[in-house]
GROMACS .gro file of N, CA, C and O in nm:
model
  392
    1UNK      N    1 -10.183  18.496  11.405
    1UNK     CA    2 -10.314  18.478  11.463
    1UNK      C    3 -10.321  18.340  11.528
    1UNK      O    4 -10.279  18.241  11.471
    2UNK      N    5 -10.375  18.334  11.649
    2UNK     CA    6 -10.389  18.208  11.723
    2UNK      C    7 -10.496  18.121  11.656
    2UNK      O    8 -10.595  18.173  11.605
    3UNK      N    9 -10.477  17.989  11.657
    3UNK     CA   10 -10.575  17.901  11.593
    3UNK      C   11 -10.717  17.917  11.646
    3UNK      O   12 -10.814  17.910  11.571
    4UNK      N   13 -10.731  17.940  11.775
    4UNK     CA   14 -10.865  17.954  11.832
    4UNK      C   15 -10.935  18.081  11.786
    4UNK      O   16 -11.055  18.097  11.803
    5UNK      N   17 -10.860  18.175  11.727
    5UNK     CA   18 -10.918  18.298  11.673
    5UNK      C   19 -10.972  18.279  11.533
    5UNK      O   20 -11.043  18.364  11.481
    6UNK      N   21 -10.939  18.168  11.471
    6UNK     CA   22 -10.982  18.140  11.335
    6UNK      C   23 -11.132  18.111  11.333
    6UNK      O   24 -11.180  18.031  11.414
    7UNK      N   25 -11.208  18.172  11.243
    7UNK     CA   26 -11.352  18.147  11.237
    7UNK      C   27 -11.386  18.000  11.216
    7UNK      O   28 -11.487  17.952  11.265
    8UNK      N   29 -11.301  17.925  11.146
    8UNK     CA   30 -11.328  17.783  11.123
    8UNK      C   31 -11.330  17.703  11.253
    8UNK      O   32 -11.395  17.601  11.262
    9UNK      N   33 -11.255  17.750  11.353
    9UNK     CA   34 -11.249  17.674  11.479
    9UNK      C   35 -11.379  17.683  11.557
    9UNK      O   36 -11.401  17.607  11.650
   10UNK      N   37 -11.466  17.776  11.520
   10UNK     CA   38 -11.593  17.793  11.591
   10UNK      C   39 -11.709  17.728  11.517
   10UNK      O   40 -11.823  17.738  11.560
   11UNK      N   41 -11.678  17.657  11.408
   11UNK     CA   42 -11.787  17.591  11.336
   11UNK      C   43 -11.838  17.472  11.416
   11UNK      O   44 -11.769  17.418  11.500
   12UNK      N   45 -11.961  17.434  11.388
   12UNK     CA   46 -12.025  17.324  11.461
   12UNK      C   47 -11.989  17.191  11.395
   12UNK      O   48 -12.030  17.164  11.284
   13UNK      N   49 -11.911  17.109  11.466
   13UNK     CA   50 -11.873  16.978  11.415
   13UNK      C   51 -11.966  16.875  11.475
   13UNK      O   52 -11.978  16.864  11.596
   14UNK      N   53 -12.031  16.799  11.391
   14UNK     CA   54 -12.129  16.702  11.437
   14UNK      C   55 -12.062  16.587  11.511
   14UNK      O   56 -11.953  16.544  11.477
   15UNK      N   57 -12.130  16.536  11.614
   15UNK     CA   58 -12.080  16.422  11.689
   15UNK      C   59 -12.079  16.294  11.606
   15UNK      O   60 -12.010  16.200  11.638
   16UNK      N   61 -12.158  16.292  11.500
   16UNK     CA   62 -12.162  16.172  11.417
   16UNK      C   63 -12.075  16.187  11.294
   16UNK      O   64 -12.107  16.136  11.187
   17UNK      N   65 -11.962  16.253  11.307
   17UNK     CA   66 -11.864  16.267  11.200
   17UNK      C   67 -11.832  16.130  11.144
   17UNK      O   68 -11.798  16.038  11.217
   18UNK      N   69 -11.843  16.113  11.013
   18UNK     CA   70 -11.832  15.980  10.953
   18UNK      C   71 -11.692  15.945  10.904
   18UNK      O   72 -11.673  15.843  10.839
   19UNK      N   73 -11.593  16.026  10.934
   19UNK     CA   74 -11.457  15.994  10.894
   19UNK      C   75 -11.416  16.053  10.761
   19UNK      O   76 -11.304  16.031  10.716
   20UNK      N   77 -11.504  16.128  10.697
   20UNK     CA   78 -11.466  16.195  10.574
   20UNK      C   79 -11.370  16.309  10.605
   20UNK      O   80 -11.332  16.331  10.718
   21UNK      N   81 -11.330  16.381  10.504
   21UNK     CA   82 -11.235  16.490  10.522
   21UNK      C   83 -11.298  16.604  10.602
   21UNK      O   84 -11.411  16.642  10.578
   22UNK      N   85 -11.224  16.654  10.699
   22UNK     CA   86 -11.269  16.766  10.780
   22UNK      C   87 -11.151  16.858  10.797
   22UNK      O   88 -11.048  16.818  10.852
   23UNK      N   89 -11.161  16.982  10.746
   23UNK     CA   90 -11.052  17.078  10.747
   23UNK      C   91 -10.928  17.022  10.677
   23UNK      O   92 -10.815  17.055  10.711
   24UNK      N   93 -10.947  16.929  10.585
   24UNK     CA   94 -10.835  16.870  10.512
   24UNK      C   95 -10.774  16.749  10.579
   24UNK      O   96 -10.685  16.685  10.524
   25UNK      N   97 -10.820  16.714  10.698
   25UNK     CA   98 -10.769  16.598  10.770
   25UNK      C   99 -10.874  16.487  10.767
   25UNK      O  100 -10.994  16.514  10.772
   26UNK      N  101 -10.829  16.363  10.759
   26UNK     CA  102 -10.921  16.251  10.762
   26UNK      C  103 -10.852  16.130  10.824
   26UNK      O  104 -10.730  16.125  10.832
   27UNK      N  105 -10.934  16.036  10.869
   27UNK     CA  106 -10.879  15.914  10.927
   27UNK      C  107 -10.791  15.843  10.825
   27UNK      O  108 -10.818  15.846  10.706
   28UNK      N  109 -10.688  15.779  10.875
   28UNK     CA  110 -10.597  15.707  10.788
   28UNK      C  111 -10.476  15.788  10.745
   28UNK      O  112 -10.383  15.735  10.687
   29UNK      N  113 -10.476  15.918  10.773
   29UNK     CA  114 -10.363  16.003  10.734
   29UNK      C  115 -10.249  15.989  10.834
   29UNK      O  116 -10.270  15.957  10.950
   30UNK      N  117 -10.129  16.017  10.787
   30UNK     CA  118 -10.013  16.032  10.873
   30UNK      C  119  -9.986  16.181  10.882
   30UNK      O  120  -9.961  16.246  10.780
   31UNK      N  121  -9.994  16.237  11.003
   31UNK     CA  122  -9.991  16.381  11.023
   31UNK      C  123  -9.872  16.418  11.111
   31UNK      O  124  -9.851  16.359  11.216
   32UNK      N  125  -9.796  16.519  11.070
   32UNK     CA  126  -9.685  16.573  11.148
   32UNK      C  127  -9.722  16.715  11.185
   32UNK      O  128  -9.744  16.799  11.097
   33UNK      N  129  -9.733  16.744  11.315
   33UNK     CA  130  -9.754  16.882  11.358
   33UNK      C  131  -9.618  16.936  11.402
   33UNK      O  132  -9.549  16.874  11.482
   34UNK      N  133  -9.581  17.049  11.348
   34UNK     CA  134  -9.450  17.109  11.374
   34UNK      C  135  -9.468  17.236  11.455
   34UNK      O  136  -9.545  17.324  11.417
   35UNK      N  137  -9.399  17.244  11.569
   35UNK     CA  138  -9.403  17.364  11.651
   35UNK      C  139  -9.540  17.388  11.712
   35UNK      O  140  -9.591  17.499  11.710
   36UNK      N  141  -9.599  17.283  11.768
   36UNK     CA  142  -9.737  17.291  11.818
   36UNK      C  143  -9.748  17.357  11.956
   36UNK      O  144  -9.847  17.340  12.024
   37UNK      N  145  -9.649  17.427  12.001
   37UNK     CA  146  -9.659  17.503  12.126
   37UNK      C  147  -9.710  17.421  12.241
   37UNK      O  148  -9.638  17.340  12.298
   38UNK      N  149  -9.836  17.438  12.276
   38UNK     CA  150  -9.893  17.367  12.391
   38UNK      C  151  -9.960  17.235  12.354
   38UNK      O  152 -10.026  17.173  12.436
   39UNK      N  153  -9.944  17.189  12.232
   39UNK     CA  154  -9.994  17.061  12.181
   39UNK      C  155 -10.146  17.050  12.175
   39UNK      O  156 -10.199  16.942  12.152
   40UNK      N  157 -10.217  17.160  12.188
   40UNK     CA  158 -10.363  17.154  12.183
   40UNK      C  159 -10.414  17.131  12.041
   40UNK      O  160 -10.520  17.072  12.023
   41UNK      N  161 -10.339  17.174  11.940
   41UNK     CA  162 -10.381  17.147  11.802
   41UNK      C  163 -10.374  16.997  11.775
   41UNK      O  164 -10.466  16.938  11.719
   42UNK      N  165 -10.264  16.934  11.816
   42UNK     CA  166 -10.250  16.790  11.798
   42UNK      C  167 -10.358  16.714  11.874
   42UNK      O  168 -10.413  16.616  11.825
   43UNK      N  169 -10.389  16.760  11.994
   43UNK     CA  170 -10.494  16.697  12.074
   43UNK      C  171 -10.630  16.713  12.004
   43UNK      O  172 -10.708  16.619  11.998
   44UNK      N  173 -10.656  16.831  11.950
   44UNK     CA  174 -10.782  16.853  11.878
   44UNK      C  175 -10.792  16.759  11.757
   44UNK      O  176 -10.899  16.706  11.729
   45UNK      N  177 -10.681  16.738  11.688
   45UNK     CA  178 -10.682  16.645  11.574
   45UNK      C  179 -10.714  16.504  11.621
   45UNK      O  180 -10.796  16.434  11.560
   46UNK      N  181 -10.650  16.460  11.728
   46UNK     CA  182 -10.675  16.325  11.780
   46UNK      C  183 -10.822  16.309  11.819
   46UNK      O  184 -10.885  16.208  11.787
   47UNK      N  185 -10.877  16.410  11.885
   47UNK     CA  186 -11.019  16.404  11.922
   47UNK      C  187 -11.108  16.405  11.799
   47UNK      O  188 -11.204  16.329  11.789
   48UNK      N  189 -11.080  16.496  11.705
   48UNK     CA  190 -11.162  16.513  11.587
   48UNK      C  191 -11.164  16.386  11.502
   48UNK      O  192 -11.268  16.348  11.448
   49UNK      N  193 -11.049  16.321  11.493
   49UNK     CA  194 -11.041  16.200  11.412
   49UNK      C  195 -11.085  16.078  11.490
   49UNK      O  196 -11.072  15.966  11.442
   50UNK      N  197 -11.138  16.101  11.608
   50UNK     CA  198 -11.194  15.995  11.692
   50UNK      C  199 -11.094  15.883  11.719
   50UNK      O  200 -11.129  15.766  11.714
   51UNK      N  201 -10.970  15.919  11.743
   51UNK     CA  202 -10.871  15.817  11.778
   51UNK      C  203 -10.906  15.764  11.916
   51UNK      O  204 -10.954  15.837  12.002
   52UNK      N  205 -10.883  15.638  11.938
   52UNK     CA  206 -10.917  15.575  12.065
   52UNK      C  207 -10.799  15.582  12.159
   52UNK      O  208 -10.686  15.556  12.118
   53UNK      N  209 -10.821  15.615  12.286
   53UNK     CA  210 -10.712  15.607  12.383
   53UNK      C  211 -10.653  15.466  12.384
   53UNK      O  212 -10.721  15.369  12.355
   54UNK      N  213 -10.525  15.455  12.416
   54UNK     CA  214 -10.454  15.328  12.405
   54UNK      C  215 -10.508  15.220  12.496
   54UNK      O  216 -10.482  15.102  12.474
   55UNK      N  217 -10.587  15.254  12.598
   55UNK     CA  218 -10.645  15.152  12.686
   55UNK      C  219 -10.771  15.090  12.627
   55UNK      O  220 -10.829  15.002  12.687
   56UNK      N  221 -10.815  15.137  12.511
   56UNK     CA  222 -10.930  15.077  12.443
   56UNK      C  223 -10.879  14.982  12.336
   56UNK      O  224 -10.774  15.004  12.277
   57UNK      N  225 -10.953  14.880  12.308
   57UNK     CA  226 -10.902  14.773  12.224
   57UNK      C  227 -10.900  14.803  12.075
   57UNK      O  228 -10.816  14.753  12.004
   58UNK      N  229 -10.989  14.886  12.025
   58UNK     CA  230 -10.996  14.909  11.882
   58UNK      C  231 -10.941  15.047  11.847
   58UNK      O  232 -11.013  15.144  11.841
   59UNK      N  233 -10.813  15.054  11.824
   59UNK     CA  234 -10.751  15.180  11.785
   59UNK      C  235 -10.755  15.193  11.633
   59UNK      O  236 -10.760  15.094  11.562
   60UNK      N  237 -10.755  15.314  11.586
   60UNK     CA  238 -10.754  15.341  11.442
   60UNK      C  239 -10.609  15.332  11.395
   60UNK      O  240 -10.541  15.432  11.385
   61UNK      N  241 -10.562  15.214  11.366
   61UNK     CA  242 -10.420  15.189  11.346
   61UNK      C  243 -10.361  15.257  11.223
   61UNK      O  244 -10.241  15.275  11.216
   62UNK      N  245 -10.441  15.294  11.125
   62UNK     CA  246 -10.387  15.358  11.006
   62UNK      C  247 -10.355  15.505  11.029
   62UNK      O  248 -10.270  15.561  10.961
   63UNK      N  249 -10.424  15.569  11.121
   63UNK     CA  250 -10.400  15.710  11.148
   63UNK      C  251 -10.280  15.723  11.240
   63UNK      O  252 -10.263  15.647  11.334
   64UNK      N  253 -10.194  15.822  11.212
   64UNK     CA  254 -10.076  15.845  11.295
   64UNK      C  255 -10.054  15.994  11.305
   64UNK      O  256 -10.057  16.066  11.205
   65UNK      N  257 -10.033  16.043  11.428
   65UNK     CA  258 -10.000  16.183  11.450
   65UNK      C  259  -9.867  16.190  11.524
   65UNK      O  260  -9.851  16.126  11.628
   66UNK      N  261  -9.773  16.265  11.470
   66UNK     CA  262  -9.647  16.293  11.538
   66UNK      C  263  -9.651  16.442  11.573
   66UNK      O  264  -9.656  16.527  11.484
   67UNK      N  265  -9.653  16.471  11.703
   67UNK     CA  266  -9.666  16.609  11.751
   67UNK      C  267  -9.530  16.659  11.800
   67UNK      O  268  -9.465  16.593  11.880
   68UNK      N  269  -9.489  16.774  11.751
   68UNK     CA  270  -9.359  16.831  11.791
   68UNK      C  271  -9.375  16.974  11.839
   68UNK      O  272  -9.473  17.042  11.806
   69UNK      N  273  -9.277  17.017  11.915
   69UNK     CA  274  -9.271  17.156  11.958
   69UNK      C  275  -9.126  17.202  11.951
   69UNK      O  276  -9.034  17.123  11.975
   70UNK      N  277  -9.105  17.325  11.917
   70UNK     CA  278  -8.970  17.380  11.906
   70UNK      C  279  -8.905  17.397  12.043
   70UNK      O  280  -8.787  17.373  12.061
   71UNK      N  281  -8.984  17.439  12.140
   71UNK     CA  282  -8.931  17.469  12.273
   71UNK      C  283  -8.906  17.343  12.355
   71UNK      O  284  -8.966  17.239  12.331
   72UNK      N  285  -8.822  17.354  12.457
   72UNK     CA  286  -8.796  17.243  12.548
   72UNK      C  287  -8.917  17.223  12.640
   72UNK      O  288  -9.000  17.314  12.657
   73UNK      N  289  -8.926  17.105  12.698
   73UNK     CA  290  -9.036  17.075  12.790
   73UNK      C  291  -9.038  17.174  12.905
   73UNK      O  292  -9.145  17.224  12.945
   74UNK      N  293  -8.922  17.206  12.961
   74UNK     CA  294  -8.915  17.300  13.073
   74UNK      C  295  -8.969  17.438  13.035
   74UNK      O  296  -9.042  17.500  13.111
   75UNK      N  297  -8.934  17.483  12.916
   75UNK     CA  298  -8.982  17.614  12.869
   75UNK      C  299  -9.134  17.611  12.847
   75UNK      O  300  -9.204  17.703  12.885
   76UNK      N  301  -9.183  17.503  12.787
   76UNK     CA  302  -9.327  17.490  12.763
   76UNK      C  303  -9.404  17.489  12.895
   76UNK      O  304  -9.509  17.551  12.906
   77UNK      N  305  -9.350  17.420  12.996
   77UNK     CA  306  -9.416  17.415  13.127
   77UNK      C  307  -9.422  17.553  13.191
   77UNK      O  308  -9.517  17.584  13.262
   78UNK      N  309  -9.322  17.636  13.165
   78UNK     CA  310  -9.324  17.771  13.223
   78UNK      C  311  -9.419  17.865  13.149
   78UNK      O  312  -9.466  17.963  13.206
   79UNK      N  313  -9.451  17.833  13.025
   79UNK     CA  314  -9.539  17.918  12.944
   79UNK      C  315  -9.685  17.876  12.954
   79UNK      O  316  -9.775  17.960  12.964
   80UNK      N  317  -9.711  17.744  12.948
   80UNK     CA  318  -9.847  17.692  12.940
   80UNK      C  319  -9.885  17.617  13.068
   80UNK      O  320  -9.839  17.505  13.090
   81UNK      N  321  -9.970  17.676  13.151
   81UNK     CA  322 -10.004  17.614  13.279
   81UNK      C  323 -10.079  17.481  13.266
   81UNK      O  324 -10.071  17.397  13.356
   82UNK      N  325 -10.149  17.457  13.157
   82UNK     CA  326 -10.227  17.334  13.139
   82UNK      C  327 -10.154  17.230  13.055
   82UNK      O  328 -10.214  17.131  13.012
   83UNK      N  329 -10.025  17.248  13.034
   83UNK     CA  330  -9.950  17.160  12.947
   83UNK      C  331  -9.954  17.015  12.993
   83UNK      O  332  -9.974  16.925  12.911
   84UNK      N  333  -9.937  16.989  13.121
   84UNK     CA  334  -9.933  16.851  13.170
   84UNK      C  335 -10.062  16.776  13.141
   84UNK      O  336 -10.059  16.660  13.099
   85UNK      N  337 -10.176  16.841  13.162
   85UNK     CA  338 -10.305  16.777  13.133
   85UNK      C  339 -10.318  16.747  12.983
   85UNK      O  340 -10.366  16.640  12.944
   86UNK      N  341 -10.274  16.840  12.900
   86UNK     CA  342 -10.280  16.821  12.756
   86UNK      C  343 -10.191  16.704  12.714
   86UNK      O  344 -10.233  16.617  12.637
   87UNK      N  345 -10.068  16.701  12.766
   87UNK     CA  346  -9.976  16.593  12.730
   87UNK      C  347 -10.024  16.458  12.780
   87UNK      O  348 -10.007  16.356  12.712
   88UNK      N  349 -10.086  16.456  12.898
   88UNK     CA  350 -10.139  16.331  12.952
   88UNK      C  351 -10.247  16.275  12.862
   88UNK      O  352 -10.246  16.157  12.826
   89UNK      N  353 -10.342  16.362  12.824
   89UNK     CA  354 -10.449  16.314  12.737
   89UNK      C  355 -10.396  16.276  12.599
   89UNK      O  356 -10.431  16.172  12.544
   90UNK      N  357 -10.309  16.358  12.545
   90UNK     CA  358 -10.252  16.330  12.413
   90UNK      C  359 -10.174  16.199  12.415
   90UNK      O  360 -10.183  16.117  12.323
   91UNK      N  361 -10.102  16.174  12.523
   91UNK     CA  362 -10.026  16.051  12.536
   91UNK      C  363 -10.111  15.927  12.553
   91UNK      O  364 -10.063  15.815  12.538
   92UNK      N  365 -10.239  15.945  12.584
   92UNK     CA  366 -10.328  15.831  12.599
   92UNK      C  367 -10.374  15.772  12.467
   92UNK      O  368 -10.431  15.664  12.461
   93UNK      N  369 -10.346  15.842  12.358
   93UNK     CA  370 -10.383  15.793  12.225
   93UNK      C  371 -10.268  15.711  12.168
   93UNK      O  372 -10.156  15.760  12.154
   94UNK      N  373 -10.297  15.587  12.134
   94UNK     CA  374 -10.194  15.496  12.082
   94UNK      C  375 -10.136  15.545  11.951
   94UNK      O  376 -10.020  15.518  11.919
   95UNK      N  377 -10.212  15.620  11.873
   95UNK     CA  378 -10.169  15.665  11.741
   95UNK      C  379 -10.088  15.794  11.746
   95UNK      O  380 -10.049  15.846  11.642
   96UNK      N  381 -10.066  15.848  11.864
   96UNK     CA  382  -9.997  15.977  11.876
   96UNK      C  383  -9.858  15.958  11.937
   96UNK      O  384  -9.842  15.888  12.036
   97UNK      N  385  -9.760  16.020  11.874
   97UNK     CA  386  -9.624  16.020  11.926
   97UNK      C  387  -9.586  16.164  11.954
   97UNK      O  388  -9.605  16.251  11.870
   98UNK      N  389  -9.536  16.190  12.074
   98UNK     CA  390  -9.500  16.327  12.112
   98UNK      C  391  -9.349  16.339  12.113
   98UNK      O  392  -9.278  16.257  12.166
   0.00000   0.00000   0.00000
């Protein structure tokens, strides 16, 4: 089942999320995503945990996300048309390694 099909993904997440645990993830964690396909799950984590893009001065330095995919970049580009935009945004977070 695709993650976006999960009922939990349609829940209403408040904009004033205070950094407590959400879906088992919280700020300050070191997270490894394995086989993330189009990297949208990793991007959602970065957004949800309110990580700051690397061009902003106050990054959440304790949080770290390492995002991986099984397929090669060329294969992913042939499968996911929006991959470049996702990787660009994901790469803008200082706490994320792809």
